[in-house]
Coordinates of C-alpha atoms in Angstrom, one line a residue:
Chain K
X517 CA -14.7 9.8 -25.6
X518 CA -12.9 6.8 -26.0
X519 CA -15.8 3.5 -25.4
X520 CA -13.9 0.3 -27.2
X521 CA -11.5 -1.8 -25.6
X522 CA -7.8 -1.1 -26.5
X523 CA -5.6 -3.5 -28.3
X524 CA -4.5 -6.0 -25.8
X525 CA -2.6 -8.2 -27.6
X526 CA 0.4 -5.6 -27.5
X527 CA 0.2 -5.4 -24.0
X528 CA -0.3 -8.9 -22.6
X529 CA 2.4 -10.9 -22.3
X530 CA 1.8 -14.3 -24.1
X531 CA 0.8 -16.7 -20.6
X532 CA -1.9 -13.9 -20.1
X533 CA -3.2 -13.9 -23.4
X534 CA -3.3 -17.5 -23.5
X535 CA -5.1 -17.4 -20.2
X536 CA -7.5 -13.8 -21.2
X537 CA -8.0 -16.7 -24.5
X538 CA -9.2 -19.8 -23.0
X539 CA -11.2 -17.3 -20.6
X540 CA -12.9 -16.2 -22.9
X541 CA -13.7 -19.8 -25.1
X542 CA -15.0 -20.9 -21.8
X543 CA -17.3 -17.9 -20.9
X544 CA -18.6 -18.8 -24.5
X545 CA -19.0 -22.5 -23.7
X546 CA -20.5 -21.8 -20.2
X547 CA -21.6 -17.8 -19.2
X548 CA -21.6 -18.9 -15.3
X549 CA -17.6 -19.5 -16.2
X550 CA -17.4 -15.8 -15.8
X551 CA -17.9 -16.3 -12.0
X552 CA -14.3 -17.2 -11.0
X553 CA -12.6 -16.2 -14.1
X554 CA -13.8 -12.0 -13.4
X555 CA -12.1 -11.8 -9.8
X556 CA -8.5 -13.8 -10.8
X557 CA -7.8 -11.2 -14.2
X558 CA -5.6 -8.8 -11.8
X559 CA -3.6 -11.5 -10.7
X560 CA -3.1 -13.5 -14.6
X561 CA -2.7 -10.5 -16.7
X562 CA -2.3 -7.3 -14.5
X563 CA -3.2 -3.9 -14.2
X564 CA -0.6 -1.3 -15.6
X565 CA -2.2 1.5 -17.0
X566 CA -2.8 1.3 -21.0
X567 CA -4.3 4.8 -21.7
X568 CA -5.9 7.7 -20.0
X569 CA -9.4 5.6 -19.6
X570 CA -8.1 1.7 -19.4
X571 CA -6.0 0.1 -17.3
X572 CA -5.2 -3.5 -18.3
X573 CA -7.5 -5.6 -15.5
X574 CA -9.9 -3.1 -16.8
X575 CA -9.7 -4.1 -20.5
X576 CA -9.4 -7.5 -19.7
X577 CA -12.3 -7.7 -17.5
X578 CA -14.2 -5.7 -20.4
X579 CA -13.3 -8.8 -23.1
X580 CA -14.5 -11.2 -20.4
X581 CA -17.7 -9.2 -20.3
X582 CA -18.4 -8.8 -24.2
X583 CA -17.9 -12.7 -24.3
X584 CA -21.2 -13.4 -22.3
X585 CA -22.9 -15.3 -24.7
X586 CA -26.3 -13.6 -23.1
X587 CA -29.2 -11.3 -23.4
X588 CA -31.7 -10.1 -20.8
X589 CA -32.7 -10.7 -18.4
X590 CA -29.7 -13.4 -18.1
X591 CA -27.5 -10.3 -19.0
X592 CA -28.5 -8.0 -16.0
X593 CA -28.6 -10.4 -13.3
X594 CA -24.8 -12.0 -14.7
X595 CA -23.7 -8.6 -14.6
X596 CA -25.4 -7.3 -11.6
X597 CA -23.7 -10.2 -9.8
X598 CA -20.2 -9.7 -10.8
X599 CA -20.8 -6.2 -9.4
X600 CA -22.6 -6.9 -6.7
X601 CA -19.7 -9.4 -5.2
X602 CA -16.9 -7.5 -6.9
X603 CA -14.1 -6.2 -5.1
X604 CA -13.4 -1.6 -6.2
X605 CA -11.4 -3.0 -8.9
X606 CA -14.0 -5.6 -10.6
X607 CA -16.8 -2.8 -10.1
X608 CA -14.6 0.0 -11.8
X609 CA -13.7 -2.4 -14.9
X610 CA -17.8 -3.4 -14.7
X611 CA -18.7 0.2 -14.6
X612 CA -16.4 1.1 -17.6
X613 CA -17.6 -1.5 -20.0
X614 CA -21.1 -0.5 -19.5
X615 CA -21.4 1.5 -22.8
X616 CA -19.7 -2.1 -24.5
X617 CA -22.8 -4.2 -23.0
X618 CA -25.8 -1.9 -23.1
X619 CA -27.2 1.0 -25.1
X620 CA -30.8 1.0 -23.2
X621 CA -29.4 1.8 -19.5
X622 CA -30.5 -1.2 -18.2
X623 CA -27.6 -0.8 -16.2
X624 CA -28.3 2.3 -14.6
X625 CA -29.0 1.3 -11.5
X626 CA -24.8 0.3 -10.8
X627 CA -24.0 3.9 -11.7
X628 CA -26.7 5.3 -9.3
X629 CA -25.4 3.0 -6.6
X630 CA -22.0 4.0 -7.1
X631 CA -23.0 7.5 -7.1
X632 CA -24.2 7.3 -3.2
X633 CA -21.0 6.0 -2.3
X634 CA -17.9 7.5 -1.4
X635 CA -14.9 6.1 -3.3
X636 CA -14.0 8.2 -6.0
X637 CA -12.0 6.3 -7.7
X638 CA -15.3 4.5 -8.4
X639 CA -17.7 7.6 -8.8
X640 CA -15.0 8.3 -12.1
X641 CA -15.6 5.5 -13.1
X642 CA -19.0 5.3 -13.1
X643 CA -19.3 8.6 -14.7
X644 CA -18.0 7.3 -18.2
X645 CA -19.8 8.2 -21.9
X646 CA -22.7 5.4 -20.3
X647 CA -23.6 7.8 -17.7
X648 CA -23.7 10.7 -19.8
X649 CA -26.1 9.5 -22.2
X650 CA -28.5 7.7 -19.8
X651 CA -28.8 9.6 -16.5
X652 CA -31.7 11.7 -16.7
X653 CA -30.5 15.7 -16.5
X654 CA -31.1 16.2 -12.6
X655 CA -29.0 13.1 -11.9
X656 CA -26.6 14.1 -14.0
X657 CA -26.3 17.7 -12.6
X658 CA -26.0 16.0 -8.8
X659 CA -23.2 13.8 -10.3
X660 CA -21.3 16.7 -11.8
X661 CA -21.8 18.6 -8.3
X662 CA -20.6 15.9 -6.2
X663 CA -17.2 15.3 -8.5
X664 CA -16.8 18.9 -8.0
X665 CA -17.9 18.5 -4.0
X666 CA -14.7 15.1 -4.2
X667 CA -12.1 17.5 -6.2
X668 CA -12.8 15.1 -9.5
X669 CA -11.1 17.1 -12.2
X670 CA -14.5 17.7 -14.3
X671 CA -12.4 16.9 -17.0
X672 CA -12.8 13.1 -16.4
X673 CA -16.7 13.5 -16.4
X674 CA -17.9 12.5 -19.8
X675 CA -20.4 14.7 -21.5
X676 CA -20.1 17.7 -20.2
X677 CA -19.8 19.6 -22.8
X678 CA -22.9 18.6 -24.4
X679 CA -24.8 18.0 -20.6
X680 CA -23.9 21.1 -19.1
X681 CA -27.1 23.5 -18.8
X682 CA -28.2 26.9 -16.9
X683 CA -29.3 25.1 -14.2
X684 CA -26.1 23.1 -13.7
X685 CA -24.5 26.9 -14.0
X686 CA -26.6 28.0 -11.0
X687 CA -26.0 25.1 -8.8
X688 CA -22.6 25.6 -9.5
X689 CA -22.6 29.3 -8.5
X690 CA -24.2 28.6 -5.8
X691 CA -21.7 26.3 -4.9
X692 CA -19.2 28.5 -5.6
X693 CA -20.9 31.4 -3.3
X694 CA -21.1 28.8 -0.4
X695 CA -17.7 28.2 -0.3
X696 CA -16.6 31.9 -0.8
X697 CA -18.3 32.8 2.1
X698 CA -17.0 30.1 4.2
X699 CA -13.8 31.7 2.9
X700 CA -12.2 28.4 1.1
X701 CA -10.8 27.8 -2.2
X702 CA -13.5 27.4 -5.0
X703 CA -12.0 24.7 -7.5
X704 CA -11.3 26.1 -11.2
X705 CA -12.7 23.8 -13.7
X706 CA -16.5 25.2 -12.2
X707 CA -16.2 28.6 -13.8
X708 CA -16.2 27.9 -17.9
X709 CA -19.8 26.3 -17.0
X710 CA -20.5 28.7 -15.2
X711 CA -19.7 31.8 -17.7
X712 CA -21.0 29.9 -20.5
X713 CA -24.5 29.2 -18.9
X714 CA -25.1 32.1 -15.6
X715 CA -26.4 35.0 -16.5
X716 CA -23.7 37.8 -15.9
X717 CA -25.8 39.6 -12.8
X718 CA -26.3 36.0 -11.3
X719 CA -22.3 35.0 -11.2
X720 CA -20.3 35.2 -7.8
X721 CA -18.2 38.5 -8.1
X722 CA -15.2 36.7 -7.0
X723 CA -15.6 34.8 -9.8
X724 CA -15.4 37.0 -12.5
X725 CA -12.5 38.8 -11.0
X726 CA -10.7 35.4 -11.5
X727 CA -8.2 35.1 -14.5
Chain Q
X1411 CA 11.0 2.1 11.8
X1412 CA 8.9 0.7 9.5
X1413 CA 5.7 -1.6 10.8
X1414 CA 3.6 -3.7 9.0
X1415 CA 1.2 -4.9 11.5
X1416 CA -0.3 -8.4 10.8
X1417 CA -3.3 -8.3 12.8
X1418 CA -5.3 -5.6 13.1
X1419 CA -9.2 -4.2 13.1
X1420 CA -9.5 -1.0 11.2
X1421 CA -13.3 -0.9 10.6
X1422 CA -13.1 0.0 14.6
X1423 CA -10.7 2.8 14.2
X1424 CA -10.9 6.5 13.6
X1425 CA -9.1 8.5 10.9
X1426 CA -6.7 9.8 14.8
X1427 CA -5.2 6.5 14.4
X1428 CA -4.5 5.9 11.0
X1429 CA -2.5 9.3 11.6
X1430 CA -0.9 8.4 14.4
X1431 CA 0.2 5.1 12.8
X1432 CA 1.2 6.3 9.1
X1433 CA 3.6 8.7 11.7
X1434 CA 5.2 6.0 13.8
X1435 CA 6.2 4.2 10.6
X1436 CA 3.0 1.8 10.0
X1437 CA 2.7 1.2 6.0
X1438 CA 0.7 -1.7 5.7
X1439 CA -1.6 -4.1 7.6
X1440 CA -3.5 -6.8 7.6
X1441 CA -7.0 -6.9 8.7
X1442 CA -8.6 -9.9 9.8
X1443 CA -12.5 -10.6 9.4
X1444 CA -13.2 -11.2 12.8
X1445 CA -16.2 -10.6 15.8
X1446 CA -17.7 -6.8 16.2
X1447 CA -19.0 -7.4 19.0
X1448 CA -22.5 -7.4 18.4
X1449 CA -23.8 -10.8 17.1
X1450 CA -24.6 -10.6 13.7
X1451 CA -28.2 -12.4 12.5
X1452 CA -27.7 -13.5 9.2
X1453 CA -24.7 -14.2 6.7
X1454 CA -25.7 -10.8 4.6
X1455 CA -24.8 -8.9 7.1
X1456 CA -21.0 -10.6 7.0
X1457 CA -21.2 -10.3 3.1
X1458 CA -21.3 -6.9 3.3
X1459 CA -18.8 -6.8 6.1
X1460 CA -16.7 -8.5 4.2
X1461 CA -17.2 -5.8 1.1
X1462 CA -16.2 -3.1 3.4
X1463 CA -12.9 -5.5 4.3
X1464 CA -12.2 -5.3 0.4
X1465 CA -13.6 -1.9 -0.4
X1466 CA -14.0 0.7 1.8
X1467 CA -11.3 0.5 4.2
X1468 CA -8.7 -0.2 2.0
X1469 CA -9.5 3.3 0.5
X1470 CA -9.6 4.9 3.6
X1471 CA -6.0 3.5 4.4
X1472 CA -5.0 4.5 1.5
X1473 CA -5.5 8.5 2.2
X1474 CA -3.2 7.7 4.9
X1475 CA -0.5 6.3 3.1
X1476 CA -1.1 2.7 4.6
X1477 CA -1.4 -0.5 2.1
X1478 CA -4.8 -2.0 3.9
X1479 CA -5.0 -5.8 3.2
X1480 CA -7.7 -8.5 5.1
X1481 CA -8.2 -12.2 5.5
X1482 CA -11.3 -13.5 5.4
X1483 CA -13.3 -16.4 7.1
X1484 CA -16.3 -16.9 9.4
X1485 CA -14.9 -16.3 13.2
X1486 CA -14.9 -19.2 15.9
X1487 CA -17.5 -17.7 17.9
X1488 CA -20.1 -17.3 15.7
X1489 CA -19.2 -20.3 14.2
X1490 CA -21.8 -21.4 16.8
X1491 CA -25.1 -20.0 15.8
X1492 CA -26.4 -21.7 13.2
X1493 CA -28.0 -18.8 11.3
X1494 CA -24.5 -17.9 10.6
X1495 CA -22.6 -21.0 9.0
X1496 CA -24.0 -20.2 5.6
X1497 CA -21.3 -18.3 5.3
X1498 CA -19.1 -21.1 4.4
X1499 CA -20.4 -21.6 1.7
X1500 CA -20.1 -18.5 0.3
X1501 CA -16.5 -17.8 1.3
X1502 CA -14.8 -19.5 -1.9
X1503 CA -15.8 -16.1 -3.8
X1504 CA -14.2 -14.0 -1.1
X1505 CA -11.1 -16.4 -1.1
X1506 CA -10.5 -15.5 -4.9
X1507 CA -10.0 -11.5 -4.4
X1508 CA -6.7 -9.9 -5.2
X1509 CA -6.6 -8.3 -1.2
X1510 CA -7.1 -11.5 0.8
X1511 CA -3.7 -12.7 1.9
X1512 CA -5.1 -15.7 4.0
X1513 CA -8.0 -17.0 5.7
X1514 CA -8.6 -16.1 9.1
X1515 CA -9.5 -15.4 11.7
X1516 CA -10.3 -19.2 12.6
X1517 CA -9.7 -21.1 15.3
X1518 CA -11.4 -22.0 18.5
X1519 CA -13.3 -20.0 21.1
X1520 CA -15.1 -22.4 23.2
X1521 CA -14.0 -25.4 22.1
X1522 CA -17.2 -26.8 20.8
X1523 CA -18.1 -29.5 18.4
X1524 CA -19.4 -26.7 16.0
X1525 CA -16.1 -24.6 16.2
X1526 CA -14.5 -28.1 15.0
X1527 CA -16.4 -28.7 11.9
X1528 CA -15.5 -24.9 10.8
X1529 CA -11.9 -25.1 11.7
X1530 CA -11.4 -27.9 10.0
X1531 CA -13.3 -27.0 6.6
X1532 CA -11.7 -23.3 6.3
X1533 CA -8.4 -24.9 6.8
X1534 CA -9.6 -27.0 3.7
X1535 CA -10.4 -23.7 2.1
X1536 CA -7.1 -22.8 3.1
X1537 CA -5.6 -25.6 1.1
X1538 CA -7.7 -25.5 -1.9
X1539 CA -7.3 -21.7 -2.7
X1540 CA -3.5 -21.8 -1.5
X1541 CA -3.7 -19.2 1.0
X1542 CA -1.8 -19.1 4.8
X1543 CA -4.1 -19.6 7.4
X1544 CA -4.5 -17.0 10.4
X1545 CA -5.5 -19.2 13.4
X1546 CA -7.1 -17.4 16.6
X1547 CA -6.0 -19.2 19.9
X1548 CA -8.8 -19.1 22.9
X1549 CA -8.6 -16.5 25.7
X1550 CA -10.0 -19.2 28.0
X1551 CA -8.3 -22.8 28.4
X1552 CA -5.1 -20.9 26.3
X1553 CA -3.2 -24.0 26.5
X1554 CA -5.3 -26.7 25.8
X1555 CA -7.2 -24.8 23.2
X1556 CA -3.6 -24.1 21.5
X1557 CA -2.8 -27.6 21.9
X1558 CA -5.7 -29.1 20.1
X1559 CA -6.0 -26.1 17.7
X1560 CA -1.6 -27.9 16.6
X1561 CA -3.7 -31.2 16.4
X1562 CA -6.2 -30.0 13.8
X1563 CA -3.6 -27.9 12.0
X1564 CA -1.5 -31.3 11.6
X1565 CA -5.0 -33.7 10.5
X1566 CA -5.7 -30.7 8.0
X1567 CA -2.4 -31.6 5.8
X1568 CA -1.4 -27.9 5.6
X1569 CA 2.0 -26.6 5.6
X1570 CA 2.3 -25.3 8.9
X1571 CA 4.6 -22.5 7.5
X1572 CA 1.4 -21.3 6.0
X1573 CA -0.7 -21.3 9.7
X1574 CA 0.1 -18.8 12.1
X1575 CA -1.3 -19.1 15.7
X1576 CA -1.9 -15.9 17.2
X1577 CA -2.2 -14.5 20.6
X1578 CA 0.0 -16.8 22.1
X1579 CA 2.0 -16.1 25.2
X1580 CA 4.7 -17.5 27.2
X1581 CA 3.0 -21.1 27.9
X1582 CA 1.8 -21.7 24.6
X1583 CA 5.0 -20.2 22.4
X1584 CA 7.3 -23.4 22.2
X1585 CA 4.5 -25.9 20.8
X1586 CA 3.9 -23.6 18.1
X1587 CA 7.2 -22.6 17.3
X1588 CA 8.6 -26.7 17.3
X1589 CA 5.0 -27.6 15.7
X1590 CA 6.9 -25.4 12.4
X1591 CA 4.1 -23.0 12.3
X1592 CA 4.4 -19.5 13.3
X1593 CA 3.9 -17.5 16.2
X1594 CA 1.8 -14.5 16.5
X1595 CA 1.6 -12.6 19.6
X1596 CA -1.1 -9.5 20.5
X1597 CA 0.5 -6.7 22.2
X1598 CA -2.1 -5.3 24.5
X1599 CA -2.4 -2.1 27.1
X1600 CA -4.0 -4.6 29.9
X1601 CA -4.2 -8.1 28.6
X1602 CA -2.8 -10.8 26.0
X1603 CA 1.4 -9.5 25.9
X1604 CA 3.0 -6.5 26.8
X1605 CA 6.0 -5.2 25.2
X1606 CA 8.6 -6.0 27.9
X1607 CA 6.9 -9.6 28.0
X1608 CA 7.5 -9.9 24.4
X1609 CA 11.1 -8.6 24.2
X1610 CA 12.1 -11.8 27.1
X1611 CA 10.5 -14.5 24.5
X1612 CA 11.8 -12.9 22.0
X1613 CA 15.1 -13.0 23.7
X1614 CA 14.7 -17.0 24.9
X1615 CA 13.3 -18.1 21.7
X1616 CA 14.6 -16.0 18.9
X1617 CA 12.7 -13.8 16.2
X1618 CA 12.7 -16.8 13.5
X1619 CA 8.5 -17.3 12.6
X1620 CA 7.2 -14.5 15.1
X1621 CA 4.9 -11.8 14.5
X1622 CA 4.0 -8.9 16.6
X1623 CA 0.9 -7.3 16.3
X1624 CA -1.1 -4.6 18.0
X1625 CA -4.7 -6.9 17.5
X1626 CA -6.6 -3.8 18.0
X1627 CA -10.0 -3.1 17.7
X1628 CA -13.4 -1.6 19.9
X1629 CA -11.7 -2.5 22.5
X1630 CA -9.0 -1.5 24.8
X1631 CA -6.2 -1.5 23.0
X1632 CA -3.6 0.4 20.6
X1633 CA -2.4 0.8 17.4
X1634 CA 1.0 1.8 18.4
X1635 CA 1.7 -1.2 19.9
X1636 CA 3.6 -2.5 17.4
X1637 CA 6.1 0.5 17.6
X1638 CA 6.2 0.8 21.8
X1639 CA 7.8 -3.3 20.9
X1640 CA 10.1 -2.4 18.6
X1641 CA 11.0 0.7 21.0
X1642 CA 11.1 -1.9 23.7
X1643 CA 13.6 -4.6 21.7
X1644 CA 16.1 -1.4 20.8
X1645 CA 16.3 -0.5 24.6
X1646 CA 17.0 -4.0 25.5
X1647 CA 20.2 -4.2 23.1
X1648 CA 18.3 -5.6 19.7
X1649 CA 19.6 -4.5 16.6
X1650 CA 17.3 -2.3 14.2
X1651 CA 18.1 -5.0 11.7
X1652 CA 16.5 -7.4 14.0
X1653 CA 13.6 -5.1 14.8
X1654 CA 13.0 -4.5 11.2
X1655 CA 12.6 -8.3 11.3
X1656 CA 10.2 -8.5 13.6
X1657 CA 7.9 -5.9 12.4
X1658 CA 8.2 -6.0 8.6
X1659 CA 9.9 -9.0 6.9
X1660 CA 8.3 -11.5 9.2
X1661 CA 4.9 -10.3 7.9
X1662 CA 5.4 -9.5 4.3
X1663 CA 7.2 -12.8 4.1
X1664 CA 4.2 -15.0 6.1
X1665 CA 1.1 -13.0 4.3
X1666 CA 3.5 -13.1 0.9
X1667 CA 2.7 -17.0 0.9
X1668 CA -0.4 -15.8 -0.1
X1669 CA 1.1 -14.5 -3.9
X1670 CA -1.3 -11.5 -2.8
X1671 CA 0.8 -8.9 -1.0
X1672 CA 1.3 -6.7 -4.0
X1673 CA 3.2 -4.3 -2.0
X1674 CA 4.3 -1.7 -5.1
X1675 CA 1.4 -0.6 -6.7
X1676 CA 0.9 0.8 -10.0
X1677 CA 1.8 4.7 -9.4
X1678 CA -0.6 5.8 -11.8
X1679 CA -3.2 3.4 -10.6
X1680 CA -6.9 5.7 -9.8
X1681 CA -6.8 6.0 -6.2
X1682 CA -8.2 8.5 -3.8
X1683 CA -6.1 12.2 -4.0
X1684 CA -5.1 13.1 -0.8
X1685 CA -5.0 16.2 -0.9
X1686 CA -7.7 16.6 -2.2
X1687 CA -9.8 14.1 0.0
X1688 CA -8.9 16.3 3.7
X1689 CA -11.5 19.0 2.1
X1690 CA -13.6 17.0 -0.6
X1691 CA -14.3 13.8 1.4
X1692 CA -17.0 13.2 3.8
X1693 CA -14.7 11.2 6.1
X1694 CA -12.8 14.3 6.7
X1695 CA -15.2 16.6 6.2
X1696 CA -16.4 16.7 9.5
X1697 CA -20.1 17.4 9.9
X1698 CA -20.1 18.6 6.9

């Protein structure tokens, strides 16, 4: 899973890198800089896409947030702010730096707010390599369900390969069963955790007469 | 026909009516921070109104194929109660979001001395973060209101191409339009304008700095508004050139002041599936 911020110097045209630049000297000179400099990177240096995990407001906003000269609790509350008073697209770019800023999940408690919400262009976000190694497992399992409850692909959800567990498998199949019944479609990407973890008599039959 | 309606209040409409708007041609709009109609008690309760402005309905418009953008300011009549002008204060770090295309709504109500004071300092706002300025006129005194709303445009030093004055009608039209500002009008079922009204000043005074807007929110009033004009100017003899005016280029190229209205997004940009949100969505789920 990709966690460092890509090369923007490719990217940005030369007025935004002077700008992303001087942003970033004056973040160092003066953290509470960051304030007004977060919410205008859309507008200075853009926001095409870069890769399959960055777009370029993203990245930016990620450099910005590296830069803060600070450690905790300075770190937390600077942070906490920015997301707090952000618009979707400074809390998606605060969400995917997380793992840049933190290894303790101190920030945690963005990812779980973002999880109660209903924008899922936020939920992705939040469900980046930070949330997969610091959400306890039941968290974790309610996230993967409600991607699948949204139509996330599951293939944007880090960690599930190493996350998922029989009892995301049964939640799933139950899932699955629910929606069977109510005769609706049962997304795809459920049923190779569901193989790998149900036991056999405890799969929904339609299931396993799938392809 | 394609609408972009300048003026309207989403938070207080259903998912019905962004379908019935996305089909009679609406593709963008403008919501303006305004009065719910319920006082509000303290500024964090417009902070997080202002939030939903920026976050949630913008994704909701989205699944309906509608490019949602707001202006943001404290409202004229609740500029009044005291426990609510903290929220000046605060507005600079609305002001400097990608999706606010002006401040607004401002503008008088009652006339009072409070109302002055935060007329004159968001039009200051205004000024400092180079934004157009959506000015509310009063339902009650229209034309003195609108007269003395011109007078504190003019002391402000703002461009009056960047101030619109909105729900104006056929007494209060002319000052606004020879005042070089523009002229908003609010097309409503009982009230404000009707469509035939607005074809006739449309047809005296020309489409030159005139918005149409539909204005509707908890109220009675409706979304379509904007279409049943344009309807209304083809069956008098208009042109769909001149129409098209009226209802999109006069918009996008007032609110495009801003250097906001990003009106071609990024294809690849995340935003909500829509196919996917009708079953996955709790908006749409129903009771689910």
């Amino acid at each position: 899973m990709i966690s460092g911020i890509p090369e923007l110097r490719t990217v940005l045209e030369p007025e935004a890198r002077a700008w992303l630049d001087t942003a970033v000297d004056r973040i160092i000179a003066d953290p509470t800089a960051i304030g007004a400099l977060f919410p205008a990177v859309r507008r200075r240096c853009g926001r095409a896409r870069i890769d399959g995990h960055w777009t370029i407001d993203e990245a930016a906003r990620a450099v910005l947030l590296t830069a803060l000269p600070l450690h905790d609790p300075a770190l937390t509350e600077t942070v906490g702010a920015l997301h707090r008073h952000g618009d979707p697209a400074e809390q998606r770019a605060v969400l995917r730096a997380l793992p840049l800023i933190d290894d303790e999940g101190r920030f945690l408690f963005l990812v779980r707010e973002t999880l109660r919400g209903n924008d899922t262009t936020l939920i992705e976000a939040a469900l980046g390599p930070y949330a997969a190694r610091h959400l306890p497992d039941d968290e974790y399992r309610q996230a993967v369900l409600k991607c699948v409850f949204y139509e996330i692909p599951l293939s944007r959800v880090a960690g599930l390969d190493e996350r998922a567990d029989a009892e995301l498998a049964r939640m799933l199949a139950d899932f699955a069963r629910e929606r069977i019944a109510a005769g609706r479609a049962v997304p795809e990407d459920i049923t190779p955790v569901i193989r790998a973890f149900a036991p056999a008599d405890d799969r929904p039959a339609a299931l396993d007469g799938a392809s | 026909m394609r609408i972009f309606d300048p003026h309207i209040h989403m938070t207080s409409r259903t998912t019905d009516d962004y379908e019935a708007m996305f089909a009679a041609g609406v593709r963008a709009l403008v919501e303006p921070a305004f009065w719910l109609g319920q006082p509000r008690t303290s500024p964090e309760s417009f902070y997080d109104y202002f939030d939903s402005l920026l976050g949630w309905e913008p994704y909701r418009a989205a699944q309906f194929g509608i490019q949602h953008f707001c202006t943001i300011a404290l409202n004229p009549k609740e500029a009044n109660d005291p426990r609510c002008m903290p929220v000046l204060d605060e507005l600079p770090r609305y002001l400097a979001k990608d999706r606010v295309v002006a401040v607004g709504e401002i503008g008088y109500d009652s006339m009072t001395k409070e109302e002055d004071e935060a007329l004159a300092r968001q039009l200051q706002l205004a000024i400092e973060h180079e934004l157009p300025a959506l000015v509310h006129t009063p339902h009650r005194d229209k034309e003195a209101g609108t007269r003395r709303t011109l007078d504190v445009v003019r002391e402000s030093g703002i461009a009056p191409e960047l101030v619109v004055l909105d729900h104006l009608n056929e007494l209060t039209v002319s000052m606004v339009l020879d005042s070089g500002c523009w002229a908003g009008f609010s097309v409503y079922p009982k009230t404000k304008m009707s469509e035939d009204r607005m074809v006739r000043i449309i047809q005296e005074h020309g489409s030159d700095r005139v918005l149409v807007n539909s204005a509707a929110d908890w109220g009675r009033s409706d979304p379509l508004k904007t279409r049943k004009t344009g309807l209304a100017m083809l069956a008098a003899g208009f042109a769909a050139d001149e129409v098209d005016k009226v209802l999109w280029r006069n918009p996008v190229a007032f609110y495009g002041q801003s250097g906001r209205l990003d009106l071609d997004p990024v294809l690849d940009e995340p935003k909500p599936d829509e196919s996917a949100t009708y079953q996955g969505n709790s908006i749409k789920r129903g009771g689910e």
